[in-house]
Coordinates of C-alpha atoms in Angstrom, one line a residue:
Chain A
X1 CA -61.2 -59.0 64.9
X2 CA -62.6 -56.5 62.4
X3 CA -66.9 -56.4 61.7
X4 CA -66.6 -53.7 59.2
X5 CA -66.8 -53.1 56.2
X6 CA -64.3 -51.3 54.4
X7 CA -64.7 -47.8 53.1
X8 CA -65.0 -49.3 49.6
X9 CA -67.4 -52.0 50.5
X10 CA -69.9 -49.5 52.6
X11 CA -69.6 -47.2 49.1
X12 CA -70.3 -49.7 47.1
X13 CA -73.2 -51.4 49.2
X14 CA -74.9 -47.6 49.5
X15 CA -74.5 -47.6 45.3
X16 CA -76.0 -50.8 44.5
X17 CA -78.6 -50.2 47.3
X18 CA -79.5 -46.9 45.8
X19 CA -79.4 -48.6 42.1
X20 CA -81.7 -51.0 43.0
X21 CA -84.1 -48.7 44.6
X22 CA -84.3 -46.9 41.2
X23 CA -84.3 -49.6 38.9
X24 CA -85.9 -52.7 40.3
X25 CA -88.5 -51.5 42.8
X26 CA -90.4 -50.0 40.4
X27 CA -90.9 -53.2 38.4
X28 CA -91.3 -55.4 41.2
X29 CA -94.5 -56.3 40.9
X30 CA -95.1 -56.8 37.3
X31 CA -92.6 -59.2 37.6
X32 CA -94.0 -61.1 40.2
X33 CA -97.8 -61.2 38.4
X34 CA -96.2 -61.6 34.5
X35 CA -93.4 -64.4 35.5
X36 CA -91.3 -62.2 33.3
X37 CA -88.2 -60.1 33.7
X38 CA -89.0 -56.8 31.0
X39 CA -86.5 -56.6 28.4
X40 CA -86.1 -53.1 28.9
X41 CA -85.1 -53.7 32.4
X42 CA -82.8 -56.4 32.4
X43 CA -81.0 -54.0 29.3
X44 CA -80.7 -51.5 31.6
X45 CA -79.5 -52.9 34.4
X46 CA -77.2 -55.3 32.8
X47 CA -75.7 -52.3 30.6
X48 CA -74.1 -50.9 34.2
X49 CA -71.5 -53.6 34.2
X50 CA -72.3 -56.0 37.5
X51 CA -72.5 -59.0 36.0
X52 CA -69.0 -59.5 35.7
X53 CA -68.2 -58.4 39.4
X54 CA -66.5 -61.4 40.4
X55 CA -64.8 -61.9 36.8
X56 CA -61.0 -60.6 36.0
X57 CA -61.1 -56.9 35.3
X58 CA -59.6 -57.7 31.9
X59 CA -62.7 -59.6 30.9
X60 CA -65.0 -56.7 32.0
X61 CA -65.4 -57.3 35.0
X62 CA -64.8 -56.1 38.6
X63 CA -62.3 -58.6 39.7
X64 CA -64.5 -58.0 43.4
X65 CA -64.2 -60.3 46.8
X66 CA -66.2 -62.2 48.0
X67 CA -67.7 -59.9 50.7
X68 CA -68.1 -57.3 47.7
X69 CA -70.0 -60.0 45.8
X70 CA -72.4 -61.1 48.7
X71 CA -73.7 -57.2 49.5
X72 CA -74.2 -57.3 45.9
X73 CA -76.6 -59.9 46.0
X74 CA -77.9 -59.7 49.2
X75 CA -79.0 -55.6 47.6
X76 CA -80.2 -57.4 44.7
X77 CA -82.3 -60.1 46.5
X78 CA -83.5 -57.2 48.8
X79 CA -85.2 -55.5 45.4
X80 CA -86.8 -58.6 43.9
X81 CA -85.6 -62.4 44.3
X82 CA -87.1 -63.5 41.2
X83 CA -84.6 -60.3 39.1
X84 CA -82.1 -61.8 41.5
X85 CA -81.8 -65.0 40.3
X86 CA -81.9 -64.1 37.1
X87 CA -79.3 -62.1 37.1
X88 CA -77.6 -63.9 39.8
X89 CA -77.7 -67.5 37.3
X90 CA -75.6 -65.2 34.6
X91 CA -73.0 -63.8 36.9
X92 CA -71.8 -67.1 39.1
X93 CA -73.5 -70.5 38.0
X94 CA -74.5 -70.4 34.5
X95 CA -70.5 -68.9 33.7
X96 CA -68.2 -70.3 36.2
X97 CA -67.3 -73.3 34.4
X98 CA -67.4 -71.2 31.2
X99 CA -65.0 -68.9 32.8
X100 CA -62.8 -71.7 34.3
X101 CA -62.3 -74.3 31.4
X102 CA -63.6 -72.3 28.8
X103 CA -61.1 -71.9 25.5
X104 CA -60.5 -68.4 24.1
X105 CA -63.0 -68.9 21.4
X106 CA -65.8 -70.0 23.9
X107 CA -65.1 -67.1 26.6
X108 CA -65.3 -64.9 23.2
X109 CA -68.3 -66.3 22.6
X110 CA -70.4 -66.5 25.4
X111 CA -68.8 -65.6 28.7
X112 CA -68.1 -61.8 27.1
X113 CA -71.9 -61.9 25.8
X114 CA -72.8 -63.2 29.2
X115 CA -71.1 -60.6 30.9
X116 CA -72.5 -57.9 29.3
X117 CA -75.7 -59.2 29.6
X118 CA -76.5 -60.3 25.9
X119 CA -76.4 -63.7 26.2
X120 CA -78.4 -65.6 28.8
X121 CA -76.4 -68.4 30.5
X122 CA -77.7 -71.0 32.8
X123 CA -77.2 -74.0 34.6
X124 CA -78.5 -77.4 34.6
X125 CA -78.3 -80.4 37.1
X126 CA -81.9 -81.5 38.3
X127 CA -83.4 -84.0 36.6
X128 CA -86.4 -85.3 37.3
X129 CA -85.4 -88.3 40.1
X130 CA -82.3 -86.6 40.6
X131 CA -81.0 -83.2 42.5
X132 CA -78.9 -83.1 45.8
X133 CA -78.4 -86.7 44.8
X134 CA -75.8 -86.0 42.1
X135 CA -74.7 -89.2 41.5
X136 CA -78.1 -90.5 40.0
X137 CA -77.8 -87.7 37.4
X138 CA -79.2 -90.1 34.5
X139 CA -77.7 -87.4 31.5
X140 CA -75.4 -89.3 29.5
X141 CA -72.7 -88.1 28.2
X142 CA -70.9 -90.6 25.0
X143 CA -67.8 -90.3 23.7
X144 CA -67.6 -89.7 20.1
X145 CA -65.0 -88.6 17.0
X146 CA -64.0 -85.4 18.1
X147 CA -66.7 -84.7 20.9
X148 CA -69.1 -86.2 22.9
X149 CA -72.8 -87.0 22.5
X150 CA -75.6 -85.9 25.5
X151 CA -79.1 -87.3 26.0
X152 CA -81.4 -86.0 29.0
X153 CA -84.0 -84.1 30.0
X154 CA -83.2 -81.5 32.6
X155 CA -85.7 -80.3 34.5
X156 CA -86.3 -77.0 37.0
X157 CA -83.5 -74.7 35.2
X158 CA -83.5 -71.1 36.0
X159 CA -83.3 -69.3 32.9
X160 CA -83.3 -72.5 31.0
X161 CA -86.2 -72.1 28.0
X162 CA -84.3 -68.8 27.5
X163 CA -80.6 -69.6 27.5
X164 CA -78.3 -69.2 25.0
X165 CA -75.7 -71.4 26.3
X166 CA -75.8 -73.8 29.1
X167 CA -73.6 -75.7 31.6
X168 CA -74.9 -79.3 31.7
X169 CA -74.2 -82.0 33.8
X170 CA -73.9 -85.3 32.3
X171 CA -72.0 -88.6 33.1
X172 CA -69.8 -90.2 31.2
X173 CA -69.8 -93.5 32.9
X174 CA -73.6 -93.8 35.0
X175 CA -71.0 -96.9 37.1
X176 CA -68.3 -94.3 38.7
X177 CA -71.7 -92.7 40.1
X178 CA -69.5 -88.9 41.3
X179 CA -66.5 -89.6 39.8
X180 CA -68.6 -89.9 36.7
X181 CA -69.8 -86.5 36.0
X182 CA -68.5 -83.9 34.4
X183 CA -70.2 -80.7 32.2
X184 CA -70.6 -79.6 29.0
X185 CA -71.6 -76.5 27.7
X186 CA -74.8 -76.3 24.6
X187 CA -75.5 -73.7 22.9
X188 CA -78.7 -73.1 22.0
X189 CA -79.0 -73.7 18.3
X190 CA -77.0 -77.2 18.5
X191 CA -79.1 -79.9 16.9
X192 CA -81.3 -82.4 19.6
X193 CA -81.0 -79.3 22.1
X194 CA -84.3 -77.7 22.9
X195 CA -86.8 -76.3 26.1
X196 CA -89.2 -78.8 27.2
X197 CA -92.1 -77.9 29.3
X198 CA -92.2 -74.5 31.1
X199 CA -92.7 -74.5 35.0
X200 CA -95.1 -72.1 36.9
X201 CA -93.5 -71.6 39.7
X202 CA -95.2 -70.5 43.5
X203 CA -92.8 -67.4 44.3
X204 CA -89.3 -66.3 42.5
X205 CA -91.4 -65.4 39.6
X206 CA -89.7 -63.4 36.7
X207 CA -87.2 -65.5 35.1
X208 CA -88.5 -68.5 32.6
X209 CA -87.4 -71.6 34.1
X210 CA -88.3 -75.0 33.1
X211 CA -87.1 -78.4 30.9
X212 CA -84.2 -78.7 29.1
X213 CA -84.5 -81.7 26.4
X214 CA -80.6 -83.2 24.9
X215 CA -81.6 -85.7 22.2
X216 CA -78.0 -87.1 20.5
X217 CA -76.4 -83.5 21.2
X218 CA -73.1 -83.4 19.6
X219 CA -70.8 -81.0 21.4
X220 CA -67.0 -80.5 20.0
X221 CA -64.2 -82.1 22.4
X222 CA -63.6 -78.0 24.0
X223 CA -67.3 -78.3 24.9
X224 CA -65.9 -80.7 27.9
X225 CA -65.7 -77.9 30.7
X226 CA -62.9 -79.6 33.3
X227 CA -59.0 -80.2 32.6
X228 CA -60.0 -83.6 33.6
X229 CA -62.3 -86.0 32.6
X230 CA -64.2 -87.4 35.7
X231 CA -63.6 -84.2 38.1
X232 CA -66.7 -82.6 37.5
X233 CA -67.9 -82.5 41.0
X234 CA -63.9 -81.7 42.2
X235 CA -64.9 -78.6 39.8
X236 CA -68.1 -78.2 41.7
X237 CA -66.5 -78.1 44.8
X238 CA -64.6 -75.0 44.2
X239 CA -68.0 -72.8 44.2
X240 CA -70.3 -74.7 46.2
X241 CA -68.9 -72.8 49.3
X242 CA -69.9 -69.7 47.0
X243 CA -72.9 -70.7 46.0
X244 CA -74.5 -71.7 49.0
X245 CA -73.0 -68.4 50.9
X246 CA -74.7 -66.5 47.9
X247 CA -78.2 -68.3 48.8
X248 CA -77.8 -66.8 52.4
X249 CA -76.9 -63.1 50.9
X250 CA -80.3 -63.8 49.1
X251 CA -82.0 -65.1 52.1
X252 CA -80.9 -61.6 54.1
X253 CA -81.9 -59.2 51.7
X254 CA -85.4 -61.2 51.0
X255 CA -85.5 -61.2 55.0
X256 CA -84.6 -57.5 55.0
X257 CA -87.4 -56.3 52.8
X258 CA -89.8 -58.6 54.7
X259 CA -88.8 -57.2 58.2
X260 CA -88.9 -53.6 57.6
X261 CA -92.3 -53.6 55.9
X262 CA -93.7 -55.7 58.9
X263 CA -91.4 -53.1 61.7
X264 CA -93.2 -50.0 59.3
X265 CA -96.5 -51.9 59.8
X266 CA -96.1 -52.5 63.6
X267 CA -95.6 -49.1 63.7
X268 CA -98.4 -47.4 62.7
X269 CA -101.4 -50.3 62.4
X270 CA -103.4 -49.6 65.6
X271 CA -105.4 -51.2 67.6
X272 CA -107.0 -50.2 70.8
X273 CA -105.8 -47.3 70.4
X274 CA -102.4 -47.5 69.8
X275 CA -99.8 -48.9 67.2
X276 CA -99.5 -52.8 67.9
X277 CA -95.6 -52.1 67.8
X278 CA -96.4 -50.8 71.6
X279 CA -98.0 -54.4 72.3
X280 CA -95.8 -57.1 73.9
X281 CA -96.2 -59.9 71.5
X282 CA -95.4 -57.7 68.4
X283 CA -92.4 -56.9 70.0
X284 CA -91.1 -60.2 71.0
X285 CA -91.3 -61.1 67.1
X286 CA -89.2 -57.9 66.3
X287 CA -86.5 -58.6 68.6
X288 CA -86.5 -62.3 67.9
X289 CA -87.0 -61.5 64.1
X290 CA -83.9 -58.6 64.5
X291 CA -81.3 -61.3 66.8
X292 CA -81.7 -63.6 64.0
X293 CA -81.2 -61.3 61.1
X294 CA -78.6 -59.8 63.0
X295 CA -77.1 -63.6 63.7
X296 CA -77.9 -64.7 60.0
X297 CA -75.9 -61.5 58.4
X298 CA -72.9 -62.8 60.8
X299 CA -72.4 -66.2 59.7
X300 CA -72.8 -65.6 55.7
X301 CA -70.6 -62.7 55.9
X302 CA -67.9 -64.6 58.4
X303 CA -68.1 -67.4 55.4
X304 CA -68.2 -64.7 52.6
X305 CA -64.7 -63.2 54.3
X306 CA -63.2 -66.7 54.6
X307 CA -63.9 -67.6 50.9
X308 CA -61.7 -64.4 50.3
X309 CA -58.8 -65.3 52.5
X310 CA -58.8 -68.8 51.0
X311 CA -59.7 -71.3 53.5
X312 CA -62.7 -73.9 52.4
X313 CA -65.7 -73.2 54.7
X314 CA -67.4 -76.4 53.8
X315 CA -69.4 -76.8 56.5
X316 CA -69.4 -72.9 57.7
X317 CA -71.2 -72.5 54.2
X318 CA -73.7 -74.7 54.6
X319 CA -74.6 -74.0 58.1
X320 CA -74.7 -70.0 56.6
X321 CA -77.4 -71.2 53.8
X322 CA -79.3 -73.2 56.2
X323 CA -79.9 -70.2 58.9
X324 CA -80.4 -67.5 56.7
X325 CA -82.8 -69.7 54.6
X326 CA -84.4 -70.8 57.6
X327 CA -84.3 -67.2 59.0
X328 CA -85.9 -65.2 56.1
X329 CA -88.8 -68.3 56.4
X330 CA -89.4 -67.5 59.6
X331 CA -89.4 -63.9 59.1
X332 CA -91.6 -63.7 56.3
X333 CA -94.3 -65.9 58.3
X334 CA -94.4 -63.4 61.3
X335 CA -94.7 -60.5 59.1
X336 CA -97.6 -61.7 57.6
X337 CA -98.8 -62.4 60.7
X338 CA -97.9 -59.0 61.7
X339 CA -99.9 -57.6 58.6
X340 CA -103.1 -59.3 59.7
X341 CA -105.5 -60.4 57.2
X342 CA -103.9 -57.9 55.2
X343 CA -100.5 -60.2 54.6
X344 CA -103.0 -63.1 52.9
X345 CA -104.1 -59.6 50.5
X346 CA -102.2 -59.7 47.0
X347 CA -102.6 -56.0 47.4
X348 CA -99.9 -55.8 49.9
X349 CA -96.0 -57.1 49.9
X350 CA -96.2 -60.3 52.3
X351 CA -97.8 -62.8 50.5
X352 CA -95.0 -62.2 47.9
X353 CA -92.5 -62.7 50.1
X354 CA -93.8 -65.3 52.2
X355 CA -94.1 -67.3 48.6
X356 CA -90.7 -65.9 47.3
X357 CA -88.7 -67.2 50.0
X358 CA -89.6 -70.8 50.2
X359 CA -87.4 -71.0 46.7
X360 CA -84.5 -70.5 48.4
X361 CA -84.8 -73.7 50.5
X362 CA -83.8 -75.9 47.5
X363 CA -80.9 -74.4 45.3
X364 CA -77.3 -75.3 47.2
X365 CA -79.0 -78.3 48.4
X366 CA -81.9 -79.2 50.4
X367 CA -82.1 -78.3 54.7
X368 CA -82.5 -82.2 55.1
X369 CA -79.2 -83.1 52.5
X370 CA -77.5 -79.5 54.6
X371 CA -78.3 -80.9 58.1
X372 CA -76.9 -84.6 57.4
X373 CA -73.8 -83.2 55.4
X374 CA -73.1 -80.6 58.2
X375 CA -73.9 -83.5 61.2
X376 CA -71.7 -86.1 59.5
X377 CA -68.9 -83.7 59.3
X378 CA -69.2 -82.6 63.2
X379 CA -69.5 -86.5 64.1
X380 CA -66.4 -87.3 62.4
X381 CA -64.3 -84.2 63.3
X382 CA -62.0 -85.5 65.9
Chain B
X1 CA -71.5 -22.4 16.3
X2 CA -69.9 -25.2 18.0
X3 CA -69.4 -26.9 21.3
X4 CA -65.9 -26.3 22.6
X5 CA -63.9 -28.8 25.1
X6 CA -64.4 -27.1 28.8
X7 CA -63.3 -27.6 32.0
X8 CA -65.9 -27.9 34.4
X9 CA -66.4 -27.7 38.3
X10 CA -69.1 -29.1 40.2
X11 CA -69.3 -28.3 43.7
X12 CA -71.2 -30.9 45.4
X13 CA -72.2 -31.6 48.8
X14 CA -72.6 -34.6 51.1
X15 CA -75.8 -34.1 52.9
X16 CA -77.9 -36.1 55.0
X17 CA -79.9 -38.8 52.8
X18 CA -83.6 -38.2 52.5
X19 CA -84.7 -41.2 54.2
X20 CA -82.4 -40.5 57.6
X21 CA -84.1 -39.8 60.7
X22 CA -83.2 -36.7 62.2
X23 CA -84.3 -35.4 66.1
X24 CA -83.7 -32.5 67.4
X25 CA -81.5 -33.1 70.5
X26 CA -82.3 -32.8 74.2
X27 CA -82.0 -28.6 74.8
X28 CA -82.8 -27.2 70.9
X29 CA -79.3 -26.4 70.5
X30 CA -78.1 -29.4 67.5
X31 CA -79.9 -32.3 65.5
X32 CA -79.2 -35.9 66.4
X33 CA -79.0 -36.9 62.4
X34 CA -78.7 -40.7 61.2
X35 CA -75.6 -41.8 59.8
X36 CA -77.1 -42.9 56.1
X37 CA -75.3 -39.8 53.7
X38 CA -75.2 -39.5 50.2
X39 CA -75.2 -36.6 47.3
X40 CA -77.2 -34.0 47.4
X41 CA -80.5 -34.3 45.2
X42 CA -79.4 -31.1 43.1
X43 CA -75.7 -31.6 43.1
X44 CA -76.1 -34.6 41.2
X45 CA -78.2 -33.2 38.8
X46 CA -75.6 -30.6 37.9
X47 CA -73.1 -33.5 37.8
X48 CA -75.4 -34.8 35.1
X49 CA -75.2 -32.0 33.5
X50 CA -71.5 -31.3 33.3
X51 CA -71.4 -35.0 32.3
X52 CA -73.2 -34.3 29.3
X53 CA -71.4 -31.3 28.1
X54 CA -68.9 -33.4 28.4
X55 CA -69.8 -36.0 26.4
X56 CA -71.0 -33.2 23.7
X57 CA -67.7 -31.5 23.4
X58 CA -65.3 -33.3 25.4
X59 CA -63.5 -31.6 28.5
X60 CA -63.4 -32.6 32.1
X61 CA -65.6 -32.5 34.9
X62 CA -64.2 -32.4 38.2
X63 CA -66.2 -32.3 41.8
X64 CA -65.1 -30.2 44.5
X65 CA -67.0 -30.9 48.0
X66 CA -66.2 -29.0 51.4
X67 CA -67.0 -30.1 54.9
X68 CA -65.6 -31.1 58.2
X69 CA -65.1 -34.9 57.8
X70 CA -67.9 -35.5 55.3
X71 CA -67.4 -35.1 51.1
X72 CA -65.8 -38.1 50.5
X73 CA -69.7 -39.9 49.5
X74 CA -70.6 -37.0 47.5
X75 CA -67.4 -36.6 45.3
X76 CA -66.7 -40.5 44.9
X77 CA -70.5 -40.5 43.9
X78 CA -69.8 -38.2 41.5
X79 CA -66.4 -40.0 40.2
X80 CA -68.4 -42.6 40.0
X81 CA -71.1 -41.4 37.2
X82 CA -68.3 -40.2 35.4
X83 CA -65.9 -37.1 36.8
X84 CA -62.8 -37.0 36.1
X85 CA -61.3 -36.0 39.4
X86 CA -62.0 -34.4 42.9
X87 CA -60.9 -31.8 45.5
X88 CA -62.1 -32.1 49.0
X89 CA -61.4 -29.4 51.4
X90 CA -61.0 -31.2 54.6
X91 CA -61.4 -28.8 58.0
X92 CA -63.0 -28.5 61.2
X93 CA -63.9 -25.3 61.2
X94 CA -66.2 -26.1 58.1
X95 CA -68.5 -27.7 60.6
X96 CA -71.7 -25.5 61.7
X97 CA -69.4 -22.9 59.7
X98 CA -71.5 -20.1 58.4
X99 CA -72.2 -20.8 54.1
X100 CA -69.5 -18.1 53.3
X101 CA -66.7 -19.9 54.5
X102 CA -67.5 -23.1 52.6
X103 CA -68.0 -20.4 49.8
X104 CA -64.3 -19.2 49.8
X105 CA -63.2 -22.4 50.5
X106 CA -64.9 -24.0 47.1
X107 CA -64.3 -20.5 45.3
X108 CA -60.1 -20.8 46.5
X109 CA -60.3 -24.2 44.5
X110 CA -62.1 -22.9 41.7
X111 CA -60.0 -20.2 41.6
X112 CA -56.7 -22.5 41.7
X113 CA -57.8 -25.0 39.9
X114 CA -59.0 -22.8 37.1
X115 CA -62.1 -24.0 35.0
X116 CA -64.2 -22.7 32.6
X117 CA -68.0 -23.3 33.4
X118 CA -69.3 -24.2 37.6
X119 CA -72.1 -26.1 38.1
X120 CA -73.7 -26.3 41.7
X121 CA -77.2 -27.9 43.1
X122 CA -80.0 -25.1 43.5
X123 CA -80.0 -25.7 47.3
X124 CA -78.3 -28.7 49.5
X125 CA -81.7 -30.3 50.7
X126 CA -79.9 -30.4 54.6
X127 CA -80.2 -26.1 55.4
X128 CA -81.9 -25.3 52.0
X129 CA -79.8 -22.4 52.3
X130 CA -79.4 -21.9 48.8
X131 CA -76.3 -19.6 49.4
X132 CA -72.9 -21.3 48.6
X133 CA -73.8 -21.4 44.4
X134 CA -74.3 -17.6 44.5
X135 CA -72.0 -16.9 46.8
X136 CA -68.6 -18.3 44.9
X137 CA -70.0 -16.7 41.7
X138 CA -69.5 -13.9 44.0
X139 CA -66.2 -14.3 45.3
X140 CA -65.1 -15.6 41.5
X141 CA -66.6 -12.9 40.2
X142 CA -68.2 -14.6 37.4
X143 CA -72.1 -14.2 36.5
X144 CA -74.1 -16.1 38.3
X145 CA -77.3 -17.9 37.0
X146 CA -79.9 -19.9 39.5
X147 CA -82.4 -22.9 39.3
X148 CA -81.6 -23.2 35.3
X149 CA -83.5 -25.6 33.9
X150 CA -82.4 -26.0 30.1
X151 CA -78.7 -25.5 29.4
X152 CA -77.1 -25.2 26.3
X153 CA -73.4 -24.2 25.6
X154 CA -72.1 -22.8 22.6
X155 CA -68.7 -20.5 21.4
X156 CA -68.3 -20.0 25.1
X157 CA -71.9 -18.4 25.6
X158 CA -74.2 -20.3 28.0
X159 CA -78.0 -19.9 26.7
X160 CA -79.8 -21.1 30.2
X161 CA -83.9 -21.3 30.6
X162 CA -85.3 -20.8 34.7
X163 CA -88.4 -21.1 35.3
X164 CA -90.5 -17.8 37.1
X165 CA -93.8 -17.5 38.2
X166 CA -94.3 -15.7 34.6
X167 CA -93.3 -18.5 32.2
X168 CA -89.7 -19.7 31.0
X169 CA -87.0 -17.3 31.4
X170 CA -84.2 -17.4 28.7
X171 CA -80.7 -16.2 30.1
X172 CA -77.6 -15.8 27.9
X173 CA -74.0 -15.7 29.8
X174 CA -70.4 -15.4 28.6
X175 CA -68.2 -17.9 30.2
X176 CA -67.1 -18.5 33.1
X177 CA -70.0 -18.6 34.9
X178 CA -71.8 -20.5 37.8
X179 CA -74.8 -22.3 37.2
X180 CA -77.3 -24.0 40.1
X181 CA -79.2 -26.9 38.8
X182 CA -82.9 -27.8 39.2
X183 CA -84.7 -30.2 39.2
X184 CA -85.7 -31.2 35.7
X185 CA -82.6 -29.8 34.0
X186 CA -81.8 -34.0 33.3
X187 CA -82.3 -36.9 35.2
X188 CA -79.2 -38.4 36.7
X189 CA -77.7 -41.8 35.4
X190 CA -76.9 -44.8 38.0
X191 CA -73.1 -45.5 37.7
X192 CA -71.8 -48.3 35.9
X193 CA -70.0 -50.8 37.8
X194 CA -66.2 -49.5 35.8
X195 CA -67.5 -46.1 37.4
X196 CA -67.3 -47.1 41.3
X197 CA -64.8 -49.2 40.7
X198 CA -62.9 -46.0 39.7
X199 CA -64.4 -44.1 42.3
X200 CA -63.4 -46.6 45.2
X201 CA -60.0 -46.8 43.9
X202 CA -59.9 -43.0 43.6
X203 CA -57.1 -40.7 45.6
X204 CA -59.4 -37.7 46.2
X205 CA -56.4 -34.6 47.2
X206 CA -57.8 -33.4 50.6
X207 CA -56.6 -29.6 51.9
X208 CA -57.6 -27.8 54.6
X209 CA -58.8 -23.8 54.9
X210 CA -55.1 -23.1 55.8
X211 CA -54.1 -24.5 52.3
X212 CA -56.2 -22.8 50.4
X213 CA -55.4 -19.4 52.5
X214 CA -59.2 -19.2 53.4
X215 CA -60.1 -17.6 56.6
X216 CA -63.3 -18.9 58.3
X217 CA -66.0 -16.5 58.4
X218 CA -68.0 -16.1 62.0
X219 CA -69.0 -19.0 62.6
X220 CA -72.8 -19.4 62.0
X221 CA -75.0 -20.2 65.8
X222 CA -78.3 -21.4 65.5
X223 CA -80.0 -20.6 68.3
X224 CA -83.0 -23.4 68.9
X225 CA -84.0 -26.1 66.9
X226 CA -87.6 -26.9 66.6
X227 CA -88.9 -30.3 65.4
X228 CA -91.8 -29.9 63.3
X229 CA -94.9 -29.8 65.7
X230 CA -96.8 -33.5 66.0
X231 CA -100.1 -33.9 64.1
X232 CA -103.3 -34.7 66.9
X233 CA -104.1 -38.2 65.9
X234 CA -107.1 -38.8 62.8
X235 CA -110.7 -38.4 64.3
X236 CA -112.4 -41.7 62.7
X237 CA -116.2 -41.1 61.5
X238 CA -118.2 -43.6 62.6
X239 CA -122.0 -44.6 61.1
X240 CA -123.8 -44.8 57.9
X241 CA -121.7 -42.9 55.0
X242 CA -124.3 -40.4 54.5
X243 CA -124.5 -39.9 57.9
X244 CA -120.5 -39.5 58.6
X245 CA -120.1 -37.0 55.4
X246 CA -122.6 -34.9 57.1
X247 CA -120.8 -35.1 60.2
X248 CA -117.5 -34.3 59.0
X249 CA -118.8 -31.3 56.8
X250 CA -119.7 -30.3 59.8
X251 CA -116.6 -30.7 61.5
X252 CA -114.5 -29.2 58.9
X253 CA -116.8 -26.1 59.4
X254 CA -116.8 -25.7 62.9
X255 CA -113.8 -27.7 64.3
X256 CA -111.1 -27.2 61.2
X257 CA -112.4 -23.7 60.4
X258 CA -111.6 -24.7 56.7
X259 CA -115.0 -24.7 54.8

């Protein structure tokens, strides 16, 4: 058993933390207030090459192990959840299937520019009546000569309104439920493909988020991202553990920022002649938050390690996502209490953490779905 | 007038991060420092200046560090920023050594490798002595200009600026020379991922004082460490603003005696 990061991973984490401090922190409030990613920040940050972190070196990537990737997701989320969302969409969900199944021409046209930060990528699952319930996907892909015709409306698409290309989940046969689902690459400018209504979010503000509308959008055969038709859910399963672990790492990063602020405040804020951190009820909060944070950290990096070892920790990844996110929600709540009324003021950070943390509840599966899944796995484990 | 490719050494030191907690140990004979380390602020500027010189005229940049079990973070950072290679002198005798020992070690590497230009930070942010750079210059027998805020390299000559009480000094020195970097010389770059990868994988040659034929100087003995004196708690003045202001002026006059 060895819980230490390698010297290289430590070095990487320190370098990312320093980059986040220098480049992202100065923009955090502006990103939240304007609900926009400053283009100069996007250019400067993506120019450093992080977007290729999990891809092979010959594609401009770093071929990083999952633990290293989680360190990155945690650190960038410590800076800004909104910015982190836009970046992670480009480096994981928005590009994975293009990398995995894209033809050389598609990789050249979409993946490589996305890794360089020159193109924005997104992934579309959610619809008006479906999210976690993927089998209810209504976006249809009909076979046509030389390709497919897609029709439907996707919703809650991070990077959607600005995306240069999207990996769209659509059913080729609704009667087959999950077995009818497939991924299709749809590029900006394809006739019939356009952004719909913009969504205004409570938190995790920054990247544009909203609808993507597909009206009889024709894409050629090579845009079906999958080696075999009807295997979309199987392919999704290949990155689901990573996506859930990543969400846990984001929660950790955010919770660390909130906890750090809360701790500082408890040390400085005086009440009845001494710092509030000297009172037992505040110390209890600090102790509980710190304990939960350690537990969440252990779970997230344990799962990352298992993924790196080639295991398939489906249950554990779901647990880690849920536990880290719930820890984050608890920490941001307690920190707003430590801040007293100042936790309610827009001049201080906690109100933003409080809003941002809610965002992590939904991605990678709601906790109701996750609990049902984890419970089912355990009950049937024999 | 043209810039010629040069082989540049940058002397780098690993220091506690500026946010690391520092506490004087019981008895005042040592300090306890949180294990959060980084490349010295001024050395990072020196690395950047060296990389810019390389970008302009070609050549190569090497980071050189000396420490007792430290220094790896500093040279890795320099490699991540774009340095071509690094040398690390690692010897227990460098723990709490006299700056002269560090200078001898660094000068020995510079001598052995041969450099057209040696850059260093103006001072390290831990001990703030600012001695090692000039000492290395002396040991190498090359000119030294400290606290440089502008640097132009042409035809084997460095034309540099330094800020003084009287204004800006422009100094010209033949190369090889040793220059120490002051804040404002340039803004250090944020390393690219490719640089981080290179730095993470780099095999960094390590050597000790004996390998370099360096003798340790008489060690530096710190007699006593004292933490900064604790500030008295802030006094809050209550009441109406006008009365409170009058009260404040009275206190500043009579108690603080600053008016």
